[in-house]
Short mmCIF file of C-alpha atoms in Angstrom, two decimals:
data_model
loop_
_atom_site.label_atom_id
_atom_site.label_comp_id
_atom_site.label_asym_id
_atom_site.label_seq_id
_atom_site.Cartn_x
_atom_site.Cartn_y
_atom_site.Cartn_z
CA MET A 993 7.97 -16.59 11.89
CA SER A 994 6.34 -14.32 14.42
CA SER A 995 2.83 -13.96 13.02
CA PRO A 996 2.23 -10.28 12.30
CA GLU A 997 -1.50 -10.26 12.96
CA TRP A 998 -2.78 -6.80 13.77
CA GLN A 999 -2.96 -5.46 17.26
CA GLY A 1000 -6.41 -4.41 18.53
CA ASN A 1001 -8.86 -6.16 16.19
CA ASN A 1002 -11.65 -6.22 18.77
CA GLU A 1003 -11.18 -2.58 19.69
CA THR A 1004 -11.26 -1.66 16.01
CA TYR A 1005 -14.49 -3.52 15.31
CA ASN A 1006 -16.24 -2.13 18.39
CA ASP A 1007 -15.57 1.48 17.36
CA ALA A 1008 -18.47 2.62 15.15
CA GLU A 1009 -16.41 4.80 12.81
CA GLU A 1010 -13.58 2.27 12.50
CA ARG A 1011 -16.13 -0.48 11.89
CA ARG A 1012 -17.66 1.56 9.05
CA VAL A 1013 -14.29 2.11 7.39
CA LEU A 1014 -13.28 -1.55 7.80
CA LEU A 1015 -16.55 -2.84 6.36
CA GLY A 1016 -16.21 -0.44 3.44
CA ALA A 1017 -12.80 -1.93 2.68
CA LEU A 1018 -14.12 -5.50 2.94
CA SER A 1019 -17.00 -4.54 0.66
CA SER A 1020 -14.62 -3.12 -1.94
CA PHE A 1021 -12.79 -6.45 -2.28
CA TYR A 1022 -16.15 -8.23 -2.42
CA GLN A 1023 -17.33 -5.96 -5.24
CA TYR A 1024 -14.03 -5.86 -7.15
CA ALA A 1025 -14.99 -8.28 -9.93
CA LYS A 1026 -18.44 -6.84 -10.58
CA VAL A 1027 -17.23 -3.24 -10.68
CA ALA A 1028 -14.09 -4.01 -12.70
CA HIS A 1029 -16.04 -5.93 -15.34
CA TYR A 1030 -18.57 -3.13 -15.66
CA ASN A 1031 -16.09 -0.24 -15.83
CA THR A 1032 -13.37 -1.95 -17.84
CA THR A 1033 -15.14 -4.11 -20.44
CA HIS A 1034 -18.92 -3.65 -20.33
CA LEU A 1035 -18.76 0.07 -21.03
CA ARG A 1036 -16.12 -0.50 -23.72
CA ARG A 1037 -18.35 -3.00 -25.47
CA GLN A 1038 -21.12 -0.42 -25.53
CA SER A 1039 -18.75 2.18 -26.94
CA PHE A 1040 -17.41 -0.32 -29.48
CA TYR A 1041 -20.84 -1.13 -30.87
CA ALA A 1042 -21.66 2.58 -30.97
CA LEU A 1043 -19.07 2.91 -33.76
CA PRO A 1044 -20.29 2.84 -37.35
CA ARG A 1045 -21.00 -0.77 -38.26
CA ALA A 1046 -18.28 -0.90 -40.91
CA HIS A 1047 -15.76 0.34 -38.37
CA TRP A 1048 -16.54 -2.09 -35.59
CA GLU A 1049 -16.69 -4.98 -38.05
CA LEU A 1050 -13.19 -4.02 -39.22
CA LEU A 1051 -11.84 -3.88 -35.67
CA ALA A 1052 -13.52 -7.15 -34.75
CA GLN A 1053 -11.33 -8.97 -37.28
CA PRO A 1054 -7.62 -9.83 -37.07
CA PRO A 1055 -5.14 -8.35 -36.53
CA PHE A 1056 -7.22 -6.19 -34.15
CA SER A 1057 -9.75 -8.72 -32.78
CA TYR A 1058 -10.94 -6.11 -30.30
CA LEU A 1059 -13.82 -8.19 -28.94
CA GLU A 1060 -11.39 -11.01 -28.20
CA THR A 1061 -9.23 -8.49 -26.35
CA LEU A 1062 -12.22 -7.55 -24.17
CA ASP A 1063 -12.85 -11.24 -23.48
CA ALA A 1064 -9.18 -11.65 -22.47
CA VAL A 1065 -9.42 -8.65 -20.16
CA ASP A 1066 -12.51 -10.18 -18.54
CA SER A 1067 -10.50 -13.34 -17.91
CA ALA A 1068 -7.68 -11.27 -16.42
CA ILE A 1069 -10.13 -9.53 -14.09
CA ASP A 1070 -11.42 -12.93 -12.99
CA LYS A 1071 -7.87 -13.96 -12.05
CA ASN A 1072 -7.36 -10.72 -10.12
CA ALA A 1073 -10.69 -11.39 -8.41
CA GLU A 1074 -9.36 -14.68 -7.04
CA LEU A 1075 -6.80 -12.71 -5.04
CA ALA A 1076 -9.46 -10.18 -4.00
CA ALA A 1077 -11.67 -13.03 -2.77
CA ALA A 1078 -8.78 -14.56 -0.80
CA ILE A 1079 -8.05 -11.20 0.85
CA LEU A 1080 -11.74 -10.81 1.70
CA GLU A 1081 -12.04 -14.30 3.21
CA ALA A 1082 -8.93 -13.83 5.36
CA GLY A 1083 -10.20 -10.43 6.52
CA LEU A 1084 -13.58 -11.83 7.49
CA GLN A 1085 -11.87 -14.58 9.49
CA SER A 1086 -9.64 -12.06 11.28
CA PHE A 1087 -12.68 -10.16 12.55
CA GLY A 1088 -14.95 -13.15 13.13
CA LEU A 1089 -17.33 -12.17 10.34
CA THR A 1090 -19.14 -14.31 7.80
CA GLN A 1091 -20.16 -13.70 4.23
CA PRO A 1092 -23.94 -13.79 3.69
CA SER A 1093 -25.11 -16.45 1.25
CA ASN A 1094 -26.09 -15.37 -2.23
CA GLN A 1095 -29.68 -16.36 -1.50
CA GLU A 1096 -30.06 -13.79 1.26
CA THR A 1097 -31.77 -10.54 0.42
CA ILE A 1098 -29.32 -7.66 0.75
CA LYS A 1099 -30.36 -5.68 3.80
CA GLN A 1100 -29.83 -2.02 4.43
CA ASP A 1101 -26.94 -2.67 6.84
CA ASP A 1102 -25.33 -5.44 4.75
CA TRP A 1103 -21.57 -4.77 4.60
CA ARG A 1104 -21.40 -6.05 1.01
CA GLU A 1105 -22.85 -2.77 -0.30
CA LEU A 1106 -20.93 -0.32 1.90
CA ALA A 1107 -17.97 0.43 -0.39
CA THR A 1108 -17.66 4.00 -1.63
CA PRO A 1109 -16.14 4.85 -5.03
CA ASN A 1110 -12.95 5.73 -3.16
CA ASP A 1111 -12.99 2.31 -1.46
CA LEU A 1112 -13.39 0.58 -4.80
CA GLU A 1113 -10.44 2.47 -6.29
CA LYS A 1114 -8.29 1.63 -3.27
CA ALA A 1115 -9.09 -2.08 -3.65
CA ARG A 1116 -8.07 -1.98 -7.30
CA SER A 1117 -4.85 -0.11 -6.57
CA SER A 1118 -4.02 -2.47 -3.69
CA LEU A 1119 -4.30 -5.46 -6.03
CA ARG A 1120 -2.06 -3.73 -8.55
CA GLN A 1121 0.46 -2.95 -5.80
CA PHE A 1122 1.16 -6.66 -5.45
CA TYR A 1123 3.21 -6.23 -8.62
CA ARG A 1124 5.57 -3.84 -6.81
CA ASP A 1125 5.77 -5.53 -3.43
CA TRP A 1126 5.28 -9.24 -3.99
CA SER A 1127 6.25 -10.18 -7.56
CA GLU A 1128 9.58 -10.96 -9.17
CA GLY A 1129 8.81 -8.26 -11.71
CA GLY A 1130 8.70 -5.63 -8.97
CA ARG A 1131 12.21 -6.44 -7.72
CA ALA A 1132 13.78 -3.43 -9.48
CA GLU A 1133 11.26 -1.03 -7.93
CA ARG A 1134 11.85 -2.49 -4.49
CA GLU A 1135 15.62 -2.25 -4.85
CA ALA A 1136 15.38 1.41 -5.85
CA CYS A 1137 13.58 2.44 -2.66
CA PHE A 1138 14.31 -0.34 -0.16
CA GLY A 1139 17.97 -0.69 -1.11
CA PRO A 1140 19.16 2.62 0.40
CA VAL A 1141 17.26 1.84 3.61
CA MET A 1142 18.79 -1.62 3.95
CA ARG A 1143 22.30 -0.32 3.30
CA ALA A 1144 21.99 2.47 5.87
CA LEU A 1145 20.64 0.11 8.53
CA ARG A 1146 23.31 -2.51 7.87
CA ILE A 1147 26.01 0.13 8.34
CA GLU A 1148 24.37 1.21 11.59
CA ARG A 1149 24.21 -2.40 12.81
CA SER A 1150 27.86 -2.89 11.94
CA ASN A 1151 28.81 0.25 13.83
CA ARG A 1152 26.96 -1.14 16.86
CA SER A 1153 28.92 -4.40 16.70
CA GLY A 1154 26.11 -6.34 15.13
CA SER A 1155 23.54 -5.69 17.84
CA LYS A 1156 19.88 -6.38 16.99
CA LEU A 1157 18.11 -3.19 15.93
CA ARG A 1158 14.40 -2.48 16.28
CA VAL A 1159 13.02 -0.66 13.23
CA LEU A 1160 9.66 1.05 12.70
CA VAL A 1161 8.20 1.23 9.18
CA PRO A 1162 5.29 3.71 9.09
CA GLY A 1163 3.07 3.49 6.04
CA ALA A 1164 4.04 -0.17 5.68
CA GLY A 1165 1.57 -0.84 2.87
CA LEU A 1166 1.62 -4.50 1.85
CA GLY A 1167 4.39 -5.25 4.35
CA ARG A 1168 7.27 -6.15 2.04
CA LEU A 1169 9.87 -3.84 3.59
CA VAL A 1170 8.93 -5.11 7.06
CA PHE A 1171 9.34 -8.67 5.81
CA ASP A 1172 12.68 -7.93 4.10
CA LEU A 1173 14.03 -6.25 7.23
CA CYS A 1174 13.12 -9.28 9.35
CA CYS A 1175 14.81 -11.59 6.84
CA ASP A 1176 17.92 -9.43 7.23
CA GLY A 1177 17.91 -9.85 11.02
CA PHE A 1178 16.16 -6.67 12.13
CA ASP A 1179 13.19 -6.62 14.49
CA ALA A 1180 10.64 -4.71 12.44
CA GLU A 1181 7.26 -3.21 13.23
CA GLY A 1182 5.01 -2.02 10.42
CA ASN A 1183 2.31 0.58 10.87
CA GLU A 1184 -0.54 1.19 8.44
CA ILE A 1185 -3.82 3.10 8.62
CA SER A 1186 -5.43 1.91 5.36
CA TYR A 1187 -7.65 -1.11 5.87
CA HIS A 1188 -7.30 -1.98 2.19
CA GLN A 1189 -3.54 -2.30 2.65
CA LEU A 1190 -3.90 -4.01 6.03
CA LEU A 1191 -6.31 -6.62 4.71
CA ALA A 1192 -4.05 -7.33 1.75
CA SER A 1193 -0.83 -7.49 3.77
CA SER A 1194 -2.40 -9.66 6.46
CA TYR A 1195 -3.46 -12.17 3.82
CA ILE A 1196 -0.09 -12.36 2.12
CA LEU A 1197 1.90 -12.53 5.38
CA ASN A 1198 -0.35 -14.84 7.37
CA HIS A 1199 -2.70 -16.81 5.16
CA CYS A 1200 -1.29 -17.24 1.64
CA PRO A 1201 -0.63 -21.00 1.29
CA GLU A 1202 2.44 -20.97 -0.97
CA ALA A 1203 4.66 -18.93 -3.24
CA ARG A 1204 3.17 -18.00 -6.64
CA SER A 1205 -0.28 -19.12 -5.59
CA HIS A 1206 -1.99 -16.24 -7.42
CA THR A 1207 -1.69 -14.89 -10.94
CA ILE A 1208 -2.53 -11.21 -11.41
CA TYR A 1209 -2.71 -8.89 -14.38
CA PRO A 1210 -1.52 -5.51 -13.05
CA TRP A 1211 -2.10 -3.49 -16.24
CA ALA A 1212 -5.41 -5.01 -17.38
CA HIS A 1213 -7.62 -2.13 -16.24
CA SER A 1214 -6.04 0.54 -18.44
CA PHE A 1215 -6.03 0.50 -22.24
CA SER A 1216 -3.63 3.43 -22.67
CA ASN A 1217 0.04 3.52 -23.71
CA HIS A 1218 0.49 -0.17 -24.47
CA LYS A 1219 2.90 -1.13 -27.26
CA ASN A 1220 1.05 -4.38 -27.84
CA ARG A 1221 -1.65 -6.55 -26.28
CA ALA A 1222 0.87 -9.00 -24.87
CA ASN A 1223 2.16 -6.20 -22.67
CA HIS A 1224 -1.36 -5.04 -21.80
CA LEU A 1225 -2.21 -8.57 -20.66
CA MET A 1226 1.08 -9.36 -18.99
CA SER A 1227 0.68 -11.48 -15.86
CA VAL A 1228 2.83 -11.99 -12.78
CA GLN A 1229 2.67 -14.56 -10.03
CA VAL A 1230 2.44 -13.49 -6.40
CA PRO A 1231 3.86 -13.75 -3.87
CA ASP A 1232 7.34 -14.38 -5.26
CA VAL A 1233 8.21 -16.09 -1.96
CA ASN A 1234 6.18 -17.72 0.80
CA PRO A 1235 6.72 -15.30 3.69
CA GLY A 1236 6.25 -17.81 6.49
CA VAL A 1237 8.45 -20.51 5.00
CA THR A 1238 11.13 -18.05 3.89
CA LEU A 1239 11.39 -16.25 7.21
CA GLY A 1240 11.30 -19.54 9.10
CA ASN A 1241 14.35 -20.74 7.17
CA VAL A 1242 16.43 -17.63 7.91
CA GLU A 1243 18.89 -18.12 10.73
CA GLY A 1244 18.82 -15.12 13.04
CA ALA A 1245 15.65 -13.66 11.52
CA GLY A 1246 14.07 -10.72 13.30
CA GLN A 1247 10.67 -10.50 14.94
CA MET A 1248 7.80 -9.06 12.92
CA SER A 1249 4.78 -7.10 14.13
CA MET A 1250 2.12 -4.90 12.53
CA SER A 1251 -0.04 -2.16 14.02
CA ALA A 1252 -3.31 -0.99 12.50
CA SER A 1253 -3.55 2.58 13.72
CA ASP A 1254 -3.10 6.27 13.08
CA PHE A 1255 0.66 6.81 13.06
CA LEU A 1256 0.45 10.12 14.91
CA LEU A 1257 -1.87 8.92 17.66
CA LEU A 1258 0.13 5.78 18.40
CA TYR A 1259 3.74 6.90 18.09
CA SER A 1260 3.32 10.33 19.67
CA ASP A 1261 2.18 8.62 22.85
CA GLU A 1262 4.36 8.61 25.94
CA ASP A 1263 4.22 4.81 25.98
CA GLN A 1264 6.15 4.76 22.69
CA ARG A 1265 8.92 7.11 23.79
CA ASP A 1266 12.46 5.87 22.98
CA SER A 1267 11.13 2.58 21.57
CA PHE A 1268 13.02 2.19 18.29
CA ASP A 1269 16.61 2.24 17.09
CA ALA A 1270 15.55 3.39 13.64
CA VAL A 1271 12.54 4.62 11.68
CA ALA A 1272 12.42 3.90 7.93
CA THR A 1273 10.17 6.28 5.98
CA VAL A 1274 9.77 5.11 2.38
CA PHE A 1275 7.34 7.11 0.23
CA PHE A 1276 5.77 8.23 3.51
CA LEU A 1277 6.65 11.76 4.60
CA ASP A 1278 4.58 13.35 1.83
CA THR A 1279 1.44 11.70 3.22
CA ALA A 1280 1.58 14.24 6.07
CA PRO A 1281 -0.83 17.16 6.15
CA ASN A 1282 1.47 18.70 8.76
CA ILE A 1283 4.96 17.25 8.45
CA ILE A 1284 6.03 18.82 11.75
CA ARG A 1285 3.66 16.41 13.48
CA TYR A 1286 5.27 13.47 11.67
CA ILE A 1287 8.80 14.49 12.62
CA GLU A 1288 7.76 15.09 16.24
CA ALA A 1289 6.19 11.62 16.43
CA ILE A 1290 9.33 10.05 14.94
CA ARG A 1291 11.51 11.95 17.39
CA ASN A 1292 9.34 10.75 20.26
CA CYS A 1293 9.56 7.05 19.42
CA LEU A 1294 13.25 7.05 18.43
CA LYS A 1295 15.91 6.33 21.02
CA LYS A 1296 18.62 8.93 21.52
CA GLY A 1297 21.14 8.47 18.74
CA GLY A 1298 18.57 6.60 16.65
CA LEU A 1299 18.31 6.92 12.88
CA LEU A 1300 15.62 8.32 10.63
CA VAL A 1301 16.21 6.83 7.17
CA ASN A 1302 14.14 8.42 4.40
CA VAL A 1303 13.58 7.60 0.73
CA GLY A 1304 10.92 9.15 -1.45
CA PRO A 1305 9.52 12.05 -3.43
CA LEU A 1306 7.37 14.92 -2.16
CA LEU A 1307 4.00 14.32 -3.77
CA TRP A 1308 2.05 16.04 -1.00
CA HIS A 1309 -1.11 13.94 -0.74
CA PHE A 1310 -3.40 16.67 0.59
CA GLU A 1311 -2.14 19.60 -1.46
CA ASN A 1312 -5.49 20.37 -3.09
CA ASN A 1313 -7.75 19.56 -0.15
CA ALA A 1314 -9.80 22.19 1.60
CA PRO A 1315 -8.68 22.86 5.20
CA GLY A 1316 -9.77 20.16 7.61
CA THR A 1317 -10.75 17.59 4.96
CA HIS A 1318 -7.63 15.44 4.91
CA GLY A 1319 -8.47 12.73 7.42
CA ARG A 1320 -11.11 10.75 9.20
CA GLU A 1321 -12.56 13.16 11.73
CA LYS A 1322 -12.53 11.62 15.19
CA ASP A 1323 -13.36 12.67 18.69
CA PRO A 1324 -10.19 14.36 20.04
CA SER A 1325 -10.00 12.10 23.07
CA HIS A 1326 -6.26 11.54 22.81
CA PRO A 1327 -4.46 13.02 25.85
CA SER A 1328 -2.70 15.58 23.66
CA GLY A 1329 -5.99 16.65 22.11
CA SER A 1330 -4.74 15.47 18.72
CA CYS A 1331 -7.02 13.89 16.13
CA GLY A 1332 -3.96 12.36 14.49
CA ILE A 1333 -3.81 12.74 10.76
CA ALA A 1334 -7.25 14.39 10.87
CA ASP A 1335 -5.84 17.43 12.71
CA PRO A 1336 -6.73 20.64 10.86
CA GLY A 1337 -4.02 22.51 8.98
CA SER A 1338 -1.58 21.48 6.29
CA VAL A 1339 1.59 22.71 4.62
CA GLU A 1340 3.78 21.68 1.67
CA LEU A 1341 7.56 22.14 1.80
CA THR A 1342 10.40 21.71 -0.69
CA ASP A 1343 13.03 19.02 -0.23
CA ASP A 1344 15.54 21.57 1.09
CA GLU A 1345 12.94 22.84 3.55
CA VAL A 1346 12.09 19.35 4.78
CA VAL A 1347 15.75 18.67 5.51
CA ALA A 1348 16.09 22.03 7.26
CA LEU A 1349 12.99 21.23 9.34
CA VAL A 1350 14.40 17.85 10.38
CA GLU A 1351 17.54 19.62 11.59
CA LYS A 1352 15.48 22.23 13.44
CA LEU A 1353 13.58 19.48 15.25
CA GLY A 1354 16.62 17.85 16.81
CA PHE A 1355 18.28 15.73 14.14
CA GLU A 1356 21.67 15.82 12.48
CA ILE A 1357 21.83 14.95 8.78
CA GLU A 1358 24.56 12.37 8.16
CA LEU A 1359 23.89 11.49 4.53
CA ARG A 1360 21.95 13.15 1.75
CA GLU A 1361 21.45 12.06 -1.86
CA SER A 1362 19.02 13.14 -4.56
CA GLY A 1363 18.00 12.16 -8.05
CA ILE A 1364 17.37 8.50 -7.23
CA ALA A 1365 15.29 7.05 -10.09
CA ALA A 1366 12.34 5.44 -8.31
CA PRO A 1367 9.36 4.14 -10.32
CA TYR A 1368 6.16 3.37 -8.43
CA ILE A 1369 3.98 0.53 -9.76
CA GLN A 1370 5.27 1.38 -13.21
CA ASP A 1371 4.84 -0.81 -16.28
CA PRO A 1372 8.42 -0.87 -17.63
CA GLU A 1373 7.12 -1.45 -21.18
CA SER A 1374 4.56 1.36 -21.16
CA MET A 1375 4.79 4.18 -23.70
CA ILE A 1376 4.71 6.63 -20.79
CA GLN A 1377 7.15 6.41 -17.91
CA ASN A 1378 6.46 8.15 -14.61
CA ILE A 1379 9.62 7.88 -12.54
CA TYR A 1380 10.27 9.90 -9.39
CA GLN A 1381 13.62 11.51 -8.80
CA ALA A 1382 13.55 10.58 -5.13
CA THR A 1383 15.64 11.94 -2.30
CA HIS A 1384 17.45 9.80 0.27
CA TRP A 1385 18.81 11.07 3.56
CA VAL A 1386 19.79 9.70 6.92
CA ALA A 1387 19.32 11.75 10.08
CA ARG A 1388 20.39 10.93 13.64
CA LYS A 1389 18.44 12.03 16.69
CA LYS A 1390 20.68 14.19 18.84
#
């Protein structure tokens, strides 16, 4: 297995703004257990005992046993925290950092206290995402969105007489699609800007000792829409496979790499021109403030005749943001003057308009499907089901 450690760790840590964001992400995994216990069970215990005494005494007894439920949720959080701690330790090692001892007084610049509320929520959601990307239970979700990509790329490889294809996966998240592509014989490069996702994917791809080495409880934080407590406290083991061992046993496996960078800044660069045979955008295009920029970057890094394979909804991530508040503001030192995703301006298009835009920007649509049922980190037993009706299309660069 070609170890997919990130490119540019030293450069990242030496940049003041990037260092701040990275340390905030590390801090959020450090604080996961404390914050989760407080928000999920401590506050509920207070609310429980605020009930009339006769009411809480009733609910404390079987068949409700509500206090025992809170104890079980605390235990579930502790199991989740073991994965958070492993991600933290691997991240500290990657950047040559150490964790201060518990006896040390927390100083003003101590990274352990740098996490923002947004950082803390991202850490929690990243842990829950392991259900989708790296558990047996998430297989159906992965098939719904990765399946169309794999089929399109296999057809393309067949049409090219089995030649090795180089595929870019922007918004790679926890790295599962990149891993699956490499297992299928493609050379795959993942790109991700979120340090929470990068820290988590780096751990699972490079440092996790064996398959099923962690048990997580993906639904433990929410008490809503559960049919029963067994479902609320359902656990899964992650990862479902050991990435290194699995990829090492695949004959003809592809090469894997990961880049930790702003997609627009990296892949709009002249150095990336005509670099990839295909770009796979899965639940990615709607993360664009300005989708024209995304399509231009994809066009730049695709070879002539290369494929853009898309699967996903259009949940525009910055729809309700004020102008200019949708990215990390950075010094526009890039040769094009671009701040990447932090460029001002945003727009939201319909599915028909996105396809029309892709055609306007130099692509030919070869396949288009809609209405693909695609859940996203969805509890299949929940009393509420949020399932996207995703679109899938394949476009070729003219």
